[in-house]
Coordinates of C-alpha atoms in Angstrom, one line a residue:
M1396 CA 54.4 -56.6 -147.4
D1397 CA 53.4 -56.9 -143.7
I1398 CA 55.7 -59.2 -142.4
F1399 CA 53.6 -58.8 -138.4
N1400 CA 51.0 -60.4 -140.1
D1401 CA 52.3 -63.2 -142.2
Q1402 CA 51.9 -67.1 -141.0
R1403 CA 54.4 -68.5 -143.1
V1404 CA 57.4 -69.9 -140.2
V1405 CA 61.1 -69.3 -141.3
L1406 CA 63.7 -71.1 -138.8
T1407 CA 66.7 -69.0 -137.3
L1408 CA 70.1 -68.8 -136.0
D1409 CA 72.1 -67.4 -133.7
A1410 CA 76.1 -68.4 -135.1
G1411 CA 78.3 -67.0 -132.9
G1412 CA 81.4 -68.3 -131.6
T1413 CA 80.9 -70.3 -129.3
N1414 CA 77.5 -70.9 -129.0
F1415 CA 75.2 -71.5 -132.0
V1416 CA 71.3 -70.4 -130.5
F1417 CA 68.6 -71.9 -132.7
S1418 CA 65.0 -70.4 -133.1
A1419 CA 61.6 -70.1 -135.2
I1420 CA 59.5 -66.9 -136.8
K1421 CA 56.2 -66.7 -137.8
A1422 CA 54.7 -63.3 -138.4
G1423 CA 57.5 -61.3 -136.7
S1424 CA 57.9 -63.3 -133.1
E1425 CA 59.4 -66.3 -132.1
I1426 CA 56.7 -69.3 -131.5
A1427 CA 59.8 -71.3 -129.6
N1428 CA 61.8 -71.2 -127.1
P1429 CA 65.5 -71.4 -128.4
I1430 CA 67.6 -74.3 -128.4
V1431 CA 71.3 -73.5 -127.8
L1432 CA 74.5 -76.1 -128.6
P1433 CA 77.9 -74.7 -128.6
S1434 CA 79.3 -74.2 -132.1
N1435 CA 81.7 -76.8 -131.9
A1436 CA 84.0 -74.6 -134.1
N1437 CA 87.1 -76.0 -133.8
N1438 CA 86.2 -78.9 -135.3
I1439 CA 84.1 -78.4 -139.6
D1440 CA 82.1 -81.6 -139.3
T1441 CA 81.0 -81.5 -136.0
C1442 CA 80.3 -78.1 -136.5
L1443 CA 78.3 -79.0 -139.2
N1444 CA 77.0 -81.9 -137.2
T1445 CA 75.1 -79.6 -135.2
I1446 CA 73.7 -76.7 -137.4
I1447 CA 71.4 -79.6 -138.8
T1448 CA 71.2 -81.2 -135.2
G1449 CA 70.0 -77.8 -133.8
F1450 CA 67.7 -77.0 -137.4
Q1451 CA 66.3 -80.6 -137.0
E1452 CA 65.9 -80.5 -133.0
I1453 CA 64.0 -77.0 -134.5
S1454 CA 61.9 -77.9 -136.7
N1455 CA 60.3 -80.9 -134.3
L1456 CA 59.4 -78.4 -131.5
I1457 CA 57.4 -76.8 -133.7
L1458 CA 55.4 -79.5 -135.3
P1459 CA 52.8 -79.3 -136.9
E1460 CA 54.1 -76.1 -138.0
K1461 CA 56.1 -76.1 -141.3
P1462 CA 58.7 -74.2 -142.2
V1463 CA 58.6 -72.7 -145.3
A1464 CA 62.8 -71.3 -145.3
I1465 CA 66.0 -71.3 -143.5
S1466 CA 67.2 -68.2 -142.7
F1467 CA 70.5 -67.0 -140.6
A1468 CA 73.1 -64.2 -140.1
F1469 CA 76.9 -65.7 -140.4
P1470 CA 79.5 -64.6 -140.0
G1471 CA 82.0 -63.4 -143.3
P1472 CA 84.0 -63.5 -145.5
A1473 CA 81.1 -65.0 -147.7
D1474 CA 80.0 -65.9 -151.0
Y1475 CA 76.4 -64.7 -149.0
K1476 CA 74.0 -64.9 -152.1
Q1477 CA 75.2 -68.3 -152.6
G1478 CA 75.7 -69.7 -148.7
I1479 CA 79.4 -70.7 -149.6
I1480 CA 81.5 -69.5 -145.8
G1481 CA 85.2 -68.3 -146.2
D1482 CA 88.2 -68.7 -143.9
L1483 CA 86.5 -67.7 -140.6
I1484 CA 87.9 -66.0 -137.7
N1485 CA 86.2 -66.6 -134.9
L1486 CA 85.1 -70.9 -136.5
P1487 CA 88.4 -71.4 -137.6
S1488 CA 87.5 -74.3 -139.1
F1489 CA 86.1 -73.0 -141.9
R1490 CA 88.2 -72.5 -144.6
G1491 CA 88.2 -72.7 -148.3
G1492 CA 84.9 -72.6 -148.9
V1493 CA 82.4 -74.2 -147.4
A1494 CA 78.5 -74.6 -148.7
L1495 CA 76.2 -74.0 -145.7
G1496 CA 73.2 -73.0 -148.1
P1497 CA 73.2 -75.7 -150.9
M1498 CA 74.5 -78.6 -147.4
L1499 CA 71.1 -77.4 -145.5
E1500 CA 69.0 -77.1 -148.9
E1501 CA 69.6 -80.6 -150.4
I1502 CA 68.7 -82.0 -146.2
F1503 CA 66.0 -80.2 -145.4
G1504 CA 64.3 -79.7 -148.9
L1505 CA 63.8 -75.2 -147.7
P1506 CA 65.3 -72.4 -149.4
T1507 CA 68.0 -71.2 -147.1
F1508 CA 69.8 -67.8 -147.1
I1509 CA 72.6 -66.8 -145.3
N1510 CA 73.7 -63.1 -144.7
N1511 CA 76.2 -61.7 -143.2
D1512 CA 74.6 -60.0 -139.2
G1513 CA 75.2 -56.0 -139.5
D1514 CA 72.8 -56.7 -142.8
L1515 CA 70.6 -58.0 -141.0
F1516 CA 70.4 -56.5 -138.4
A1517 CA 69.8 -53.0 -140.0
Y1518 CA 67.1 -54.5 -141.9
G1519 CA 65.0 -55.7 -138.5
E1520 CA 66.0 -52.1 -137.8
A1521 CA 64.2 -50.8 -140.7
I1522 CA 61.6 -53.3 -141.0
G1523 CA 60.0 -53.2 -137.6
G1524 CA 62.1 -50.9 -135.0
M1525 CA 64.1 -47.6 -135.2
L1526 CA 62.7 -46.2 -138.6
P1527 CA 59.1 -46.7 -138.2
K1528 CA 59.3 -45.6 -135.2
L1529 CA 61.3 -42.5 -137.1
N1530 CA 58.8 -42.3 -139.8
A1531 CA 56.0 -42.3 -137.2
D1532 CA 56.9 -39.1 -135.4
L1533 CA 57.6 -37.1 -138.6
R1534 CA 53.4 -38.2 -139.1
K1535 CA 52.6 -37.7 -135.8
N1536 CA 54.3 -33.6 -136.4
H1537 CA 52.5 -33.4 -139.7
I1538 CA 55.9 -33.1 -141.1
P1539 CA 55.8 -34.2 -145.2
K1540 CA 59.5 -35.8 -144.5
Q1541 CA 59.4 -39.8 -145.1
Y1542 CA 62.9 -41.6 -144.7
H1543 CA 64.0 -44.8 -146.9
N1544 CA 67.1 -45.7 -145.9
L1545 CA 69.7 -46.6 -143.2
F1546 CA 72.7 -47.6 -141.7
G1547 CA 73.3 -49.4 -138.5
I1548 CA 76.6 -50.6 -137.0
T1549 CA 77.4 -52.9 -134.0
L1550 CA 79.3 -52.4 -131.6
G1551 CA 80.9 -55.3 -129.7
T1552 CA 83.5 -58.2 -130.5
G1553 CA 83.3 -56.2 -133.7
F1554 CA 82.5 -53.2 -135.3
G1555 CA 79.7 -54.4 -137.9
G1556 CA 77.5 -52.3 -140.8
G1557 CA 75.0 -52.7 -143.0
I1558 CA 73.2 -50.3 -145.4
I1559 CA 69.6 -50.3 -146.3
H1560 CA 68.4 -48.6 -149.0
N1561 CA 64.2 -48.5 -150.4
N1562 CA 63.5 -51.2 -147.7
Q1563 CA 66.5 -53.6 -149.8
I1564 CA 69.3 -54.7 -148.5
L1565 CA 72.5 -53.1 -150.1
D1566 CA 75.5 -55.9 -150.2
G1567 CA 77.6 -55.3 -153.0
D1568 CA 78.2 -57.1 -155.8
N1569 CA 80.9 -58.6 -154.1
S1570 CA 78.8 -59.7 -150.9
A1571 CA 80.7 -56.9 -148.8
G1572 CA 78.9 -54.0 -148.6
G1573 CA 79.4 -52.6 -144.9
E1574 CA 82.4 -53.2 -144.1
I1575 CA 82.3 -50.0 -142.1
W1576 CA 85.4 -52.3 -140.1
L1577 CA 87.7 -51.9 -142.8
M1578 CA 88.1 -48.0 -143.2
R1579 CA 91.3 -46.0 -141.6
D1580 CA 91.3 -45.8 -138.2
F1581 CA 90.9 -42.1 -137.4
K1582 CA 94.3 -41.6 -134.8
H1583 CA 96.3 -44.5 -135.7
T1584 CA 96.3 -44.3 -139.5
Q1585 CA 98.2 -47.1 -139.9
L1586 CA 95.5 -50.0 -138.3
L1587 CA 91.5 -50.3 -139.2
V1588 CA 89.4 -48.4 -136.9
E1589 CA 87.5 -51.3 -135.8
E1590 CA 91.1 -51.8 -133.9
S1591 CA 89.8 -49.0 -132.3
V1592 CA 86.0 -50.0 -132.1
S1593 CA 85.7 -53.2 -130.2
I1594 CA 85.6 -54.7 -127.4
R1595 CA 89.5 -54.6 -126.8
A1596 CA 89.2 -51.7 -128.1
V1597 CA 87.8 -49.6 -124.9
Q1598 CA 90.2 -52.7 -122.9
R1599 CA 93.0 -51.6 -124.7
V1600 CA 92.4 -48.0 -123.5
Y1601 CA 91.7 -48.7 -120.5
A1602 CA 94.9 -50.5 -119.4
E1603 CA 97.4 -47.7 -121.3
E1604 CA 95.5 -44.5 -119.4
S1605 CA 94.9 -46.6 -116.1
G1606 CA 98.1 -48.4 -115.9
D1607 CA 96.1 -51.3 -115.3
S1608 CA 97.0 -54.0 -116.6
T1609 CA 93.7 -56.6 -114.9
L1610 CA 91.8 -57.4 -118.4
R1611 CA 88.1 -56.0 -117.1
S1612 CA 84.9 -56.3 -119.7
P1613 CA 83.3 -53.4 -120.6
Q1614 CA 80.3 -53.0 -118.4
H1615 CA 83.4 -53.1 -115.8
I1616 CA 84.5 -50.3 -117.0
Y1617 CA 81.9 -48.5 -117.8
H1618 CA 81.2 -48.4 -114.5
I1619 CA 84.1 -47.1 -113.2
A1620 CA 83.2 -43.9 -115.8
I1621 CA 80.0 -43.5 -114.4
G1622 CA 81.6 -43.3 -110.7
K1623 CA 79.6 -46.9 -109.9
E1624 CA 83.0 -48.9 -109.2
D1625 CA 86.0 -48.7 -108.3
G1626 CA 89.0 -47.5 -110.2
N1627 CA 90.5 -44.8 -112.7
K1628 CA 87.4 -42.7 -113.9
M1629 CA 89.2 -40.5 -116.0
A1630 CA 91.1 -43.6 -118.1
A1631 CA 87.5 -44.9 -118.2
L1632 CA 86.1 -42.0 -119.7
M1633 CA 89.2 -41.5 -122.0
A1634 CA 88.5 -45.1 -123.1
F1635 CA 85.0 -44.4 -124.1
E1636 CA 85.5 -41.0 -125.4
E1637 CA 87.9 -42.1 -127.9
L1638 CA 85.6 -45.4 -129.3
A1639 CA 83.0 -42.7 -129.6
L1640 CA 85.4 -40.6 -131.9
M1641 CA 86.2 -43.1 -133.9
V1642 CA 82.9 -44.7 -134.6
G1643 CA 82.0 -40.6 -135.3
E1644 CA 85.1 -40.1 -138.3
A1645 CA 83.6 -44.0 -139.3
L1646 CA 80.1 -42.5 -139.8
A1647 CA 81.0 -39.2 -141.3
N1648 CA 82.4 -40.8 -144.1
A1649 CA 79.5 -43.6 -144.7
V1650 CA 77.0 -41.4 -144.2
T1651 CA 78.8 -38.5 -146.4
L1652 CA 77.7 -41.9 -148.8
I1653 CA 74.4 -42.7 -147.8
D1654 CA 72.8 -39.7 -146.8
A1655 CA 70.3 -41.5 -144.4
P1656 CA 69.7 -42.3 -140.5
V1657 CA 72.3 -44.3 -138.2
V1658 CA 70.9 -47.2 -136.0
I1659 CA 73.3 -48.7 -133.7
G1660 CA 73.5 -52.0 -132.0
G1661 CA 75.1 -54.1 -130.0
G1662 CA 77.0 -55.0 -126.3
I1663 CA 79.1 -52.0 -126.3
S1664 CA 76.3 -49.9 -126.9
G1665 CA 74.9 -50.2 -123.2
A1666 CA 76.9 -47.2 -122.7
A1667 CA 75.3 -44.9 -125.6
D1668 CA 75.6 -41.9 -122.6
L1669 CA 79.2 -42.0 -123.1
I1670 CA 78.8 -42.3 -126.9
L1671 CA 76.4 -40.8 -128.7
P1672 CA 77.0 -37.3 -127.2
T1673 CA 80.7 -37.3 -128.8
V1674 CA 79.5 -39.2 -132.2
V1675 CA 76.9 -36.5 -132.7
K1676 CA 79.0 -33.6 -132.5
H1677 CA 81.5 -35.2 -133.8
L1678 CA 79.4 -35.7 -136.9
N1679 CA 78.4 -32.0 -136.5
G1680 CA 82.2 -30.6 -136.3
T1681 CA 83.4 -29.1 -139.2
I1682 CA 86.7 -29.9 -141.5
E1683 CA 88.7 -28.0 -144.0
N1684 CA 89.9 -27.0 -147.7
L1685 CA 93.6 -25.9 -148.5
K1686 CA 92.4 -22.1 -147.6
G1687 CA 91.6 -22.7 -143.8
E1688 CA 88.2 -22.3 -144.8
K1689 CA 85.4 -24.6 -142.1
I1690 CA 83.0 -26.6 -143.9
P1691 CA 80.2 -28.7 -142.2
R1692 CA 81.1 -31.8 -141.9
L1693 CA 77.9 -33.3 -143.3
V1694 CA 75.6 -31.4 -145.1
S1695 CA 73.0 -32.8 -142.9
K1696 CA 72.6 -31.6 -139.0
V1697 CA 73.4 -34.7 -137.3
Y1698 CA 70.4 -35.0 -134.5
N1699 CA 70.6 -37.6 -130.9
M1700 CA 67.3 -39.3 -131.0
D1701 CA 67.5 -40.8 -127.8
D1702 CA 68.1 -37.5 -126.6
T1703 CA 64.6 -35.4 -125.5
A1704 CA 66.1 -32.5 -126.0
S1705 CA 68.3 -33.0 -129.7
Y1706 CA 65.4 -35.3 -131.1
S1707 CA 63.2 -32.2 -130.4
E1708 CA 64.9 -30.0 -131.9
F1709 CA 64.9 -32.6 -135.2
L1710 CA 60.8 -32.6 -135.3
N1711 CA 61.2 -29.0 -135.4
W1712 CA 60.8 -27.7 -139.4
K1713 CA 61.1 -25.0 -141.2
T1714 CA 59.4 -24.1 -144.2
Q1715 CA 58.5 -21.1 -146.1
T1716 CA 57.1 -20.1 -149.7
I1717 CA 58.7 -18.8 -152.3
Q1718 CA 57.7 -17.9 -155.8
V1719 CA 58.0 -19.7 -158.9
P1720 CA 60.0 -18.3 -161.5
F1721 CA 58.0 -17.0 -164.3
S1722 CA 54.8 -17.9 -162.4
E1723 CA 51.7 -17.0 -160.4
R1724 CA 52.8 -20.2 -158.4
R1725 CA 54.5 -20.4 -155.2
V1726 CA 55.6 -23.8 -153.4
S1727 CA 56.6 -24.7 -150.2
Y1728 CA 60.0 -25.5 -149.4
S1729 CA 62.8 -26.4 -146.7
A1730 CA 66.5 -26.0 -146.8
E1731 CA 67.0 -27.9 -143.7
K1732 CA 68.6 -32.0 -144.1
K1733 CA 68.3 -34.0 -140.9
L1734 CA 69.3 -36.8 -139.8
V1735 CA 69.8 -38.7 -136.5
V1736 CA 71.4 -41.8 -134.8
G1737 CA 70.0 -43.8 -132.3
L1738 CA 70.2 -47.3 -130.7
S1739 CA 68.2 -50.3 -131.6
H1740 CA 64.8 -49.9 -130.7
L1741 CA 64.5 -53.9 -130.9
G1742 CA 68.0 -54.8 -129.7
T1743 CA 70.9 -56.3 -131.5
S1744 CA 69.7 -60.6 -131.3
K1745 CA 65.5 -59.6 -132.0
A1746 CA 66.6 -57.3 -134.8
I1747 CA 68.8 -59.6 -136.5
C1748 CA 66.7 -62.5 -136.5
L1749 CA 63.6 -59.9 -137.8
G1750 CA 65.9 -59.6 -140.3
A1751 CA 66.0 -62.5 -141.2
Y1752 CA 62.7 -63.5 -141.4
A1753 CA 61.4 -60.3 -143.9
F1754 CA 64.7 -61.0 -145.8
A1755 CA 63.1 -65.3 -146.6
L1756 CA 60.1 -64.2 -146.9
A1757 CA 60.9 -60.7 -149.1
N1758 CA 63.3 -63.9 -152.0
I1759 CA 60.2 -66.7 -152.0
D1760 CA 57.8 -64.1 -152.9
Q1761 CA 59.9 -62.4 -155.5
K1762 CA 60.4 -65.9 -157.3
I1763 CA 57.0 -66.4 -156.7
R1764 CA 56.7 -63.2 -158.8
E1765 CA 58.6 -64.3 -161.3
K1766 CA 57.0 -67.4 -162.2
V1767 CA 53.9 -65.6 -162.8
N1768 CA 55.8 -63.0 -165.2
L1769 CA 57.4 -66.2 -167.1

């Protein structure tokens, strides 16, 4: 599926707790200026009417183009396959199950697809971001290796995740795949890891280490850490160091099962220079058995795609020729197992929208194929 030459139009929505941002995508790019409306999260009827109004306005804005689907990210818990939203934290009026997808299908007469933002972020990066860049670099360097899986995480208000397997979203049997935020905190083992990987975590650690109770933004704390603004530099560095360590351990558990490159997005990823080195170091660390023997934390060695020296080393693959037993034939073999961790190549919001666009078209095409084969 070449989505960048596909002329079909899909309506999209970026649903936040404060604002809803509506847009339309064609051939992988926005074709209209986004429409921003307040989410009205505290009143279910007003909130739903806002969603209807937003899609109506963006539809009018792109006339005479006719959309083929609606596709967007919406917070969970949810039954994404049926388009039913559960009890949300950021949108408190959603309680008891809200059939958002079926509602939009009835009103607009369009197939409607809803997904988790972490899933769509990873999907967008797998289709048009980090994963194509990674594979193109391998081909450019004449390395006979291609990657087909990707794990995406977002660092922001919370800790989101999404798994892509062979260019498909691995959302699980209960629409609950990739929920990395629920892993156990590496330091505070009674807590979920999101308590240490979020905006509030950076703020909390800085306040604890500095004794400064002023509520500062992560960007302000980052500027203190790099010496751009006044404050407790050591406390600021510790705030990002602790977050990076928790991300590293959570990713170690995830990558052990998935064996895939990792792409990172979200607002806090703007502090990547303070986060990525610690994450990669932890992933390349060790774990012990009962004998005290140190074993590599992961089967694969991990490299930083955004560090020139590290990425150059990744692109230097060593191969050897070995003899086939009981044969004259020799085969080429590489004993190296490698993965990379890198930043979003599209930007988080753009990756989510691209993922939503591609997901809608893939599902429409699949239904067409199924009808043809009946």
